[in-house]
Tab-separated table of C-alpha atoms in Angstrom:
chain	number	residue	atom	x	y	z
A	1	MET	CA	59.195	21.077	-77.240
A	2	SER	CA	58.325	18.554	-80.334
A	3	PRO	CA	55.074	18.267	-81.555
A	4	GLY	CA	55.110	14.926	-80.581
A	5	ALA	CA	56.104	15.033	-77.268
A	6	GLY	CA	52.836	17.510	-76.636
A	7	LEU	CA	50.848	14.996	-78.338
A	8	GLY	CA	51.752	12.303	-75.946
A	9	ARG	CA	51.104	14.391	-72.719
A	10	SER	CA	47.885	15.339	-73.953
A	11	PHE	CA	47.061	11.355	-74.466
A	12	ILE	CA	47.700	10.761	-71.020
A	13	ALA	CA	45.994	13.555	-69.604
A	14	ARG	CA	42.532	11.941	-71.437
A	15	VAL	CA	43.310	8.688	-70.306
A	16	ALA	CA	43.618	9.766	-66.662
A	17	LEU	CA	40.620	11.542	-66.935
A	18	ALA	CA	38.736	8.698	-68.475
A	19	LEU	CA	40.062	6.566	-65.656
A	20	VAL	CA	39.039	9.106	-62.747
A	21	ILE	CA	35.493	9.125	-64.332
A	22	LEU	CA	35.446	5.568	-64.419
A	23	THR	CA	36.523	5.074	-60.979
A	24	ALA	CA	33.724	7.502	-59.720
A	25	THR	CA	30.952	5.616	-61.926
A	26	LEU	CA	31.605	2.351	-59.877
A	27	CYS	CA	31.836	4.015	-56.302
A	28	LEU	CA	28.524	5.290	-57.436
A	29	PHE	CA	27.037	2.196	-58.397
A	30	TRP	CA	28.855	0.268	-55.079
A	31	TYR	CA	27.262	2.971	-52.636
A	32	ARG	CA	23.855	2.876	-54.239
A	33	ASP	CA	24.078	-1.191	-54.016
A	34	LEU	CA	25.266	-0.897	-50.390
A	35	VAL	CA	22.043	1.431	-49.106
A	36	SER	CA	19.579	-0.130	-51.057
A	37	ASP	CA	17.080	-3.098	-50.959
A	38	PRO	CA	19.109	-6.076	-49.985
A	39	SER	CA	17.949	-7.825	-52.766
A	40	ARG	CA	19.458	-6.177	-55.003
A	41	VAL	CA	22.860	-7.620	-53.554
A	42	LEU	CA	22.076	-10.828	-52.305
A	43	PRO	CA	23.057	-13.442	-54.847
A	44	ASN	CA	20.621	-15.272	-54.452
A	45	ALA	CA	17.427	-12.847	-53.678
A	46	PRO	CA	14.909	-13.004	-56.555
A	47	LEU	CA	14.706	-9.064	-58.552
A	48	LYS	CA	12.158	-7.001	-57.548
A	49	ALA	CA	10.410	-5.055	-60.216
A	50	TYR	CA	8.944	-1.570	-59.495
A	51	HIS	CA	5.375	-0.655	-60.284
A	52	PRO	CA	3.593	2.795	-59.526
A	53	GLN	CA	1.226	0.811	-57.327
A	54	ASP	CA	4.149	0.117	-54.764
A	55	GLU	CA	4.768	3.791	-53.665
A	56	GLN	CA	0.892	3.689	-52.636
A	57	LYS	CA	0.997	0.331	-50.852
A	58	GLN	CA	4.176	1.905	-49.233
A	59	GLN	CA	2.428	4.862	-47.789
A	60	GLN	CA	-0.304	2.581	-46.598
A	61	GLN	CA	2.039	0.664	-44.766
A	62	GLN	CA	3.641	3.278	-42.974
A	63	GLN	CA	-0.397	4.398	-42.426
A	64	VAL	CA	-0.836	1.212	-40.557
A	65	ALA	CA	2.127	1.517	-38.233
A	66	THR	CA	1.293	5.301	-37.332
A	67	THR	CA	-2.039	3.758	-36.329
A	68	THR	CA	-0.595	0.754	-34.466
A	69	THR	CA	1.867	3.320	-32.378
A	70	THR	CA	-1.154	5.509	-31.440
A	71	THR	CA	-3.445	2.392	-30.404
A	72	THR	CA	-0.593	1.329	-28.273
A	73	THR	CA	-0.078	4.943	-26.294
A	74	ALA	CA	-3.905	5.343	-26.220
A	75	ALA	CA	-3.799	1.929	-24.062
A	76	ALA	CA	-2.230	3.353	-21.323
A	77	PRO	CA	-5.065	4.419	-19.332
A	78	ASP	CA	-6.161	0.905	-19.870
A	79	ALA	CA	-3.294	-0.240	-18.028
A	80	LEU	CA	-3.420	2.483	-14.714
A	81	LYS	CA	-6.858	1.152	-14.729
A	82	GLN	CA	-5.531	-2.691	-14.216
A	83	LYS	CA	-3.279	-1.586	-11.777
A	84	LEU	CA	-5.807	0.276	-9.656
A	85	VAL	CA	-8.253	-3.061	-9.995
A	86	LEU	CA	-5.527	-5.615	-9.241
A	87	GLY	CA	-3.397	-3.640	-6.861
A	88	PRO	CA	-5.278	-4.083	-3.646
A	89	LYS	CA	-4.914	-8.290	-4.293
A	90	ASN	CA	-1.143	-8.249	-4.463
A	91	ALA	CA	1.262	-9.519	-2.236
A	92	THR	CA	1.293	-5.812	0.044
A	93	LEU	CA	-2.518	-5.070	-0.713
A	94	GLY	CA	-1.495	-2.325	-3.208
A	95	PHE	CA	1.192	-0.358	-0.904
A	96	ASP	CA	4.586	-0.651	-1.631
A	97	SER	CA	5.162	-2.581	1.663
A	98	ILE	CA	3.164	-3.862	4.633
A	99	LEU	CA	5.352	-2.915	7.784
A	100	ALA	CA	4.730	-4.607	11.452
A	101	LEU	CA	5.509	-2.863	14.235
A	102	SER	CA	7.427	-5.691	17.088
A	103	LYS	CA	9.754	-6.013	19.204
A	104	GLY	CA	9.195	-9.610	20.116
A	105	GLY	CA	11.282	-11.346	17.128
A	106	SER	CA	10.701	-13.986	15.067
A	107	LYS	CA	10.101	-16.460	17.724
A	108	SER	CA	7.306	-14.500	19.816
A	109	TRP	CA	3.836	-16.204	19.498
A	110	ARG	CA	2.774	-12.456	17.843
A	111	VAL	CA	5.271	-12.684	14.766
A	112	LYS	CA	4.674	-16.410	14.375
A	113	GLY	CA	0.731	-16.061	14.151
A	114	LEU	CA	1.742	-12.603	11.888
A	115	GLN	CA	3.771	-14.972	9.694
A	116	ALA	CA	1.412	-17.749	9.526
A	117	ALA	CA	-1.741	-15.923	8.798
A	118	ALA	CA	0.077	-13.623	5.986
A	119	GLU	CA	1.461	-16.813	4.357
A	120	LEU	CA	-2.451	-18.060	4.176
A	121	SER	CA	-3.639	-14.876	2.668
A	122	GLY	CA	-1.118	-14.546	0.250
A	123	LEU	CA	0.538	-11.680	2.142
A	124	GLN	CA	4.236	-10.465	2.122
A	125	VAL	CA	4.860	-8.793	5.512
A	126	THR	CA	8.299	-7.183	6.668
A	127	VAL	CA	9.097	-6.408	10.262
A	128	PRO	CA	11.896	-3.945	10.506
A	129	PRO	CA	14.286	-4.141	13.360
A	130	GLN	CA	13.173	-2.043	16.407
A	131	LEU	CA	15.124	-0.039	18.963
A	132	THR	CA	15.130	-0.288	22.425
A	133	TRP	CA	14.763	2.807	24.300
A	134	LEU	CA	16.388	3.400	27.493
A	135	PRO	CA	13.770	4.488	30.305
A	136	GLU	CA	15.632	8.208	30.493
A	137	MET	CA	14.727	8.964	26.292
A	138	VAL	CA	10.979	7.378	27.526
A	139	ASP	CA	10.668	9.739	30.254
A	140	ALA	CA	11.914	12.803	28.403
A	141	PHE	CA	9.500	11.958	25.667
A	142	ALA	CA	6.622	11.931	28.074
A	143	GLY	CA	8.094	15.223	29.793
A	144	LEU	CA	7.186	17.169	26.289
A	145	SER	CA	4.146	17.655	27.517
A	146	PRO	CA	3.493	21.103	29.938
A	147	GLU	CA	1.578	21.202	32.776
A	148	GLY	CA	-2.242	20.367	32.017
A	149	VAL	CA	-1.551	18.306	29.301
A	150	PRO	CA	-2.157	14.477	29.670
A	151	LYS	CA	1.206	12.765	29.565
A	152	PRO	CA	1.802	9.080	28.127
A	153	GLU	CA	2.690	6.220	30.692
A	154	PRO	CA	5.950	4.605	30.330
A	155	GLY	CA	4.183	1.578	28.218
A	156	SER	CA	1.931	4.448	26.111
A	157	ALA	CA	5.512	6.876	25.499
A	158	ALA	CA	7.507	3.437	24.287
A	159	ALA	CA	4.904	2.405	21.881
A	160	TRP	CA	4.663	5.843	20.688
A	161	LEU	CA	8.294	6.365	20.028
A	162	ALA	CA	8.151	2.969	18.361
A	163	HIS	CA	5.470	3.995	15.663
A	164	ILE	CA	7.269	6.987	15.117
A	165	ASP	CA	10.301	5.341	14.514
A	166	LEU	CA	8.917	2.718	11.939
A	167	LEU	CA	7.136	5.863	10.129
A	168	LYS	CA	10.985	7.446	9.751
A	169	TYR	CA	11.648	4.051	8.264
A	170	VAL	CA	9.103	4.705	5.572
A	171	LEU	CA	10.445	8.266	4.855
A	172	GLN	CA	14.312	6.531	4.564
A	173	THR	CA	13.569	3.864	2.674
A	174	GLU	CA	11.773	6.266	0.113
A	175	LEU	CA	8.308	4.287	-0.267
A	176	ASN	CA	5.435	5.617	-2.033
A	177	SER	CA	2.830	4.318	0.829
A	178	ALA	CA	3.160	1.921	3.446
A	179	LEU	CA	0.658	-0.050	5.516
A	180	ILE	CA	1.701	-0.277	9.228
A	181	PHE	CA	0.238	-2.528	11.700
A	182	GLU	CA	1.271	-3.878	14.999
A	183	ASP	CA	2.643	-7.439	15.455
A	184	ASP	CA	-0.899	-8.880	17.042
A	185	VAL	CA	-3.385	-7.596	14.331
A	186	ASP	CA	-5.546	-10.214	12.698
A	187	TRP	CA	-7.791	-10.128	9.292
A	188	ASP	CA	-9.958	-11.790	7.464
A	189	ILE	CA	-8.845	-14.685	4.937
A	190	ASN	CA	-10.633	-12.937	2.252
A	191	ILE	CA	-8.280	-9.256	3.029
A	192	LYS	CA	-7.511	-8.893	-0.802
A	193	GLU	CA	-10.993	-8.780	-1.815
A	194	GLN	CA	-11.937	-6.389	1.196
A	195	MET	CA	-9.339	-4.021	0.246
A	196	SER	CA	-10.209	-3.887	-3.711
A	197	LEU	CA	-13.784	-2.928	-2.012
A	198	ILE	CA	-12.256	-0.132	0.307
A	199	ALA	CA	-9.617	1.461	-2.625
A	200	GLU	CA	-12.554	1.541	-4.915
A	201	ALA	CA	-14.834	3.523	-2.098
A	202	VAL	CA	-11.419	5.771	-0.907
A	203	ARG	CA	-10.953	6.713	-4.826
A	204	GLN	CA	-14.867	7.299	-5.075
A	205	LYS	CA	-14.883	9.321	-1.740
A	206	THR	CA	-11.898	11.521	-2.314
A	207	GLN	CA	-12.490	12.163	-6.063
A	208	ALA	CA	-9.254	10.968	-7.033
A	209	PRO	CA	-7.948	12.470	-10.487
A	210	PRO	CA	-8.116	10.124	-13.377
A	211	ASP	CA	-4.367	9.863	-13.148
A	212	GLU	CA	-3.981	8.800	-9.612
A	213	SER	CA	-1.855	5.707	-9.671
A	214	ASN	CA	-2.182	4.812	-6.132
A	215	PRO	CA	-4.717	2.417	-6.020
A	216	TYR	CA	-6.321	4.202	-2.465
A	217	SER	CA	-5.642	7.524	-4.281
A	218	SER	CA	-3.591	10.124	-2.328
A	219	GLN	CA	-5.872	12.520	-1.003
A	220	TRP	CA	-5.552	11.735	2.581
A	221	ASP	CA	-2.980	11.439	5.159
A	222	ILE	CA	-4.344	8.481	7.118
A	223	LEU	CA	-5.856	5.904	6.027
A	224	TRP	CA	-7.316	3.886	9.202
A	225	ILE	CA	-8.796	0.308	8.282
A	226	GLY	CA	-7.918	-1.498	11.609
A	227	HIS	CA	-9.660	0.174	14.981
A	228	CYS	CA	-11.337	-0.641	17.880
A	229	GLY	CA	-13.926	2.411	17.421
A	230	ASP	CA	-14.711	5.268	15.242
A	231	THR	CA	-17.741	7.522	13.465
A	232	PRO	CA	-17.512	10.183	10.819
A	233	MET	CA	-17.165	13.881	10.754
A	234	ALA	CA	-20.291	15.742	11.364
A	235	ASN	CA	-22.713	15.904	8.304
A	236	GLU	CA	-20.515	13.659	6.390
A	237	THR	CA	-21.461	11.570	3.296
A	238	LEU	CA	-20.918	7.960	3.559
A	239	ASN	CA	-19.573	5.647	0.797
A	240	LEU	CA	-20.849	2.736	1.578
A	241	PHE	CA	-20.764	-0.601	-0.494
A	242	LYS	CA	-21.506	-4.305	0.084
A	243	ASP	CA	-18.989	-6.872	1.421
A	244	PRO	CA	-19.952	-10.537	2.235
A	245	THR	CA	-17.512	-10.663	4.554
A	246	VAL	CA	-18.974	-7.732	7.332
A	247	LEU	CA	-20.165	-9.766	10.333
A	248	GLU	CA	-23.727	-8.848	11.607
A	249	HIS	CA	-24.237	-6.011	13.217
A	250	LYS	CA	-25.347	-7.521	16.794
A	251	ARG	CA	-22.250	-9.268	16.855
A	252	TYR	CA	-20.078	-6.106	16.274
A	253	VAL	CA	-17.550	-5.521	19.358
A	254	GLY	CA	-16.329	-2.133	19.812
A	255	PHE	CA	-16.766	1.405	21.635
A	256	GLU	CA	-20.764	1.949	22.419
A	257	GLY	CA	-20.371	4.900	20.310
A	258	THR	CA	-19.673	3.157	17.185
A	259	LYS	CA	-21.773	0.332	17.413
A	260	SER	CA	-25.015	2.829	17.794
A	261	TYR	CA	-23.799	4.256	14.929
A	262	LEU	CA	-22.940	1.387	13.008
A	263	GLN	CA	-26.846	-0.058	13.251
A	264	ALA	CA	-28.284	3.374	12.659
A	265	HIS	CA	-26.377	4.465	9.699
A	266	ILE	CA	-24.882	1.284	7.881
A	267	PRO	CA	-27.214	-1.269	6.360
A	268	GLU	CA	-26.309	-4.874	7.431
A	269	GLY	CA	-24.085	-6.096	4.926
A	270	GLN	CA	-22.032	-3.478	3.932
A	271	ARG	CA	-19.154	-1.386	4.820
A	272	ALA	CA	-18.721	2.346	4.614
A	273	VAL	CA	-15.581	4.610	3.734
A	274	TYR	CA	-15.573	8.699	5.126
A	275	ARG	CA	-13.927	11.271	6.535
A	276	SER	CA	-12.805	9.808	10.165
A	277	GLN	CA	-13.358	12.374	13.189
A	278	GLY	CA	-10.813	10.450	14.535
A	279	ALA	CA	-10.420	6.559	15.216
A	280	MET	CA	-9.075	4.801	18.357
A	281	CYS	CA	-6.364	1.980	18.545
A	282	SER	CA	-3.814	1.690	15.679
A	283	TYR	CA	-4.271	-1.784	14.783
A	284	ALA	CA	-3.680	-0.838	11.138
A	285	TYR	CA	-3.365	2.231	9.144
A	286	ALA	CA	-1.569	3.790	5.939
A	287	VAL	CA	0.417	6.111	5.062
A	288	HIS	CA	1.731	7.259	1.651
A	289	LYS	CA	4.966	9.675	0.214
A	290	ALA	CA	3.019	12.837	0.078
A	291	GLY	CA	1.432	12.819	3.663
A	292	VAL	CA	3.915	11.005	6.075
A	293	ARG	CA	6.387	13.621	6.830
A	294	LYS	CA	3.199	16.024	7.731
A	295	VAL	CA	1.884	13.169	9.932
A	296	LEU	CA	5.575	12.429	11.136
A	297	ASN	CA	5.948	16.150	12.019
A	298	PHE	CA	2.769	16.040	14.122
A	299	VAL	CA	3.000	12.929	15.999
A	300	SER	CA	6.663	13.817	16.953
A	301	THR	CA	5.512	16.715	19.423
A	302	GLY	CA	4.348	14.122	21.959
A	303	LEU	CA	1.931	16.300	24.076
A	304	GLY	CA	-1.018	13.582	24.541
A	305	GLN	CA	-1.569	10.763	26.569
A	306	ALA	CA	-0.783	8.075	23.714
A	307	TYR	CA	0.053	7.372	19.816
A	308	ASP	CA	-3.316	6.831	18.812
A	309	THR	CA	-5.195	9.755	21.097
A	310	LYS	CA	-2.706	12.003	19.253
A	311	LEU	CA	-3.666	10.796	15.619
A	312	PHE	CA	-7.085	11.053	17.091
A	313	TYR	CA	-6.776	14.906	17.630
A	314	GLY	CA	-5.273	15.455	14.637
A	315	CYS	CA	-8.136	13.799	12.856
A	316	ARG	CA	-10.780	15.915	14.644
A	317	SER	CA	-8.984	19.314	14.786
A	318	GLY	CA	-8.303	18.722	10.577
A	319	LEU	CA	-4.673	19.233	10.846
A	320	LEU	CA	-4.651	15.602	9.598
A	321	ASN	CA	-6.782	14.236	6.801
A	322	CYS	CA	-7.786	11.091	7.784
A	323	ILE	CA	-10.169	8.647	5.788
A	324	ALA	CA	-11.545	5.538	7.762
A	325	VAL	CA	-13.593	2.250	7.090
A	326	THR	CA	-16.258	1.076	9.269
A	327	PRO	CA	-16.705	-1.856	10.216
A	328	GLU	CA	-13.189	-2.211	10.411
A	329	VAL	CA	-11.146	-4.884	8.427
A	330	MET	CA	-8.381	-5.495	10.882
A	331	VAL	CA	-8.168	-5.763	14.591
A	332	HIS	CA	-6.392	-7.721	17.615
A	333	PHE	CA	-6.127	-11.011	18.085
A	334	ARG	CA	-6.458	-12.170	21.757
A	335	PRO	CA	-5.111	-15.416	22.831
A	336	ASP	CA	-7.326	-17.465	25.380
A	337	VAL	CA	-8.434	-15.588	28.913
A	338	GLN	CA	-6.207	-18.530	30.798
A	339	PHE	CA	-2.736	-16.656	29.372
A	340	GLY	CA	-4.228	-13.104	31.150
A	341	GLN	CA	-5.993	-9.590	29.821
A	342	THR	CA	-3.003	-7.373	30.030
A	343	SER	CA	-0.761	-6.271	27.567
A	344	LYS	CA	2.692	-5.134	28.143
A	345	VAL	CA	1.554	-1.073	27.499
A	346	ASN	CA	-1.316	-1.584	30.214
A	347	LYS	CA	0.634	-3.445	32.676
A	348	LEU	CA	3.286	-0.192	32.581
A	349	ASN	CA	0.664	2.056	32.557
A	350	GLU	CA	-1.133	0.816	35.571
A	351	GLY	CA	-3.457	3.503	37.160
A	352	ASP	CA	-4.107	5.127	33.546
A	353	ALA	CA	-6.846	7.692	33.728
A	354	ALA	CA	-8.602	6.667	30.575
A	355	LYS	CA	-9.500	3.604	31.663
A	356	HIS	CA	-13.215	4.564	32.037
A	357	MET	CA	-13.278	4.382	27.997
A	358	ALA	CA	-12.568	0.625	28.035
A	359	SER	CA	-14.740	-0.956	24.811
A	360	ASP	CA	-16.683	-4.218	25.079
A	361	ASP	CA	-13.445	-5.996	24.276
A	362	GLY	CA	-10.950	-4.780	27.027
A	363	SER	CA	-9.524	-1.992	24.562
A	364	ILE	CA	-8.614	0.969	26.608
A	365	GLY	CA	-9.024	4.453	25.054
A	366	GLY	CA	-5.588	5.873	24.781
A	367	GLN	CA	-3.989	2.423	24.687
A	368	GLU	CA	-1.999	0.539	22.158
A	369	GLY	CA	-4.296	-2.865	21.650
A	370	GLY	CA	-5.951	-3.849	25.141
A	371	GLY	CA	-6.548	-7.179	25.922
A	372	HIS	CA	-3.176	-8.953	25.315
A	373	PRO	CA	-1.117	-11.134	27.459
A	374	ASP	CA	2.288	-9.622	28.656
A	375	LYS	CA	4.229	-12.952	28.012
A	376	VAL	CA	2.711	-15.983	26.364
A	377	GLU	CA	4.803	-18.967	25.499
A	378	VAL	CA	4.953	-19.828	21.779
A	379	SER	CA	4.017	-23.592	22.372
A	380	MET	CA	0.862	-22.927	24.507
A	381	ALA	CA	-0.128	-19.875	22.271
A	382	GLU	CA	-0.175	-21.902	19.027
A	383	LYS	CA	-2.177	-24.823	20.961
A	384	ILE	CA	-4.908	-22.911	22.438
A	385	THR	CA	-7.468	-20.942	20.089
A	386	GLY	CA	-7.561	-17.466	20.588
A	387	THR	CA	-10.807	-14.865	19.509
A	388	THR	CA	-10.463	-11.972	17.209
A	389	ASN	CA	-13.437	-10.060	17.226
A	390	ASN	CA	-15.571	-8.278	13.987
A	391	ILE	CA	-13.794	-10.745	11.723
A	392	ARG	CA	-15.848	-13.926	9.992
A	393	GLN	CA	-12.978	-16.077	9.361
A	394	SER	CA	-9.464	-15.332	10.989
A	395	ALA	CA	-6.292	-15.786	8.828
A	396	ARG	CA	-4.616	-16.243	12.087
A	397	CYS	CA	-7.033	-18.965	13.264
A	398	MET	CA	-7.364	-20.477	10.162
A	399	SER	CA	-3.835	-20.764	9.668
A	400	LEU	CA	-3.303	-22.365	13.332
A	401	TRP	CA	-6.201	-24.267	14.026
A	402	LYS	CA	-7.677	-24.757	10.581
A	403	LYS	CA	-11.292	-22.938	12.299
A	404	THR	CA	-12.577	-19.247	12.762
A	405	CYS	CA	-12.259	-17.727	16.114
A	406	ILE	CA	-14.897	-14.869	16.068
A	407	GLY	CA	-15.965	-12.886	19.466
A	408	GLY	CA	-18.533	-11.004	19.999
A	409	HIS	CA	-22.476	-11.498	20.904
A	410	GLU	CA	-24.186	-14.442	19.766
């Protein structure tokens, strides 16, 4: 090989190496510009000079950002507190749903009055479809009680099965909580404010943990807010709170024992929340996810005179943990006396041995809503004012007739 050829190859190699180094250098600058501040690559952006204090400023900004994030996290308890306070004032009174027990359909006077009252009060009420129970099924359920145990009459047994079906609905729809009431129930137009006071009293009574998200806590199985009579467990401490909507004691209508207890232990203008030994009449009660299966298992066995008496014994025995409020905030509405004073339940229960337990308003112990007419034409029921005891400003009456319809003694 000639010396000239060797020098030529050496020169080419050095040129190739130089090109490789140049290419690598250009790639390095390109990559640095790609990941650097946009002002370095945008053609019209101002240049930024580096100063030592920039690093300190950047660290301060990072600390501020960290502080802001921590503050947001710390605000979570305030959001929970807001939910607890505002929950009872929403369209479902702080429960996941309000469910009405009804077989009358949307055209019945009960449901039409219920819808009118709900609209006036800003409530959202759901009326799930109800099954029609065959007489054989009703008789079979009543027959679950052995000899010596009171059996429900046909009307009470059918109403009992309807409540069981609604509890199953709560489970199947996976609601966290539900307020259940009968379709002729009534309440004050200030129900949202009332329930806010009740929620706070229930949380205090049950010593709800700070992170409890249920406005009424979850330390109970039954929350009984609508009944026709109840008194606390023996040696029970009352959680009293003022409520300007409470009717005067002398005008309270209910079981005599309840009225006597009210006058002796609950000051005028106040309500009481307590652990119940068992209310009567299932006008309105609440359940929640953690306890509804327990309630369902207990009431599904039958073995009693009626659904509310079954709950009564569950509360009194301690098998169910029951919280109640007295005076109650939901009761049944009664159309005018000219329509009759016998409910469909009571009509089917003629000869019921529990009639000696009747309260002042005609409600029968062990029955569902005594004092209601069996059939009332909607056109007539909407023209003539009825009566709602213990409620100062009835939502039904205010929505239908623009006036109150307080019952009770003057």
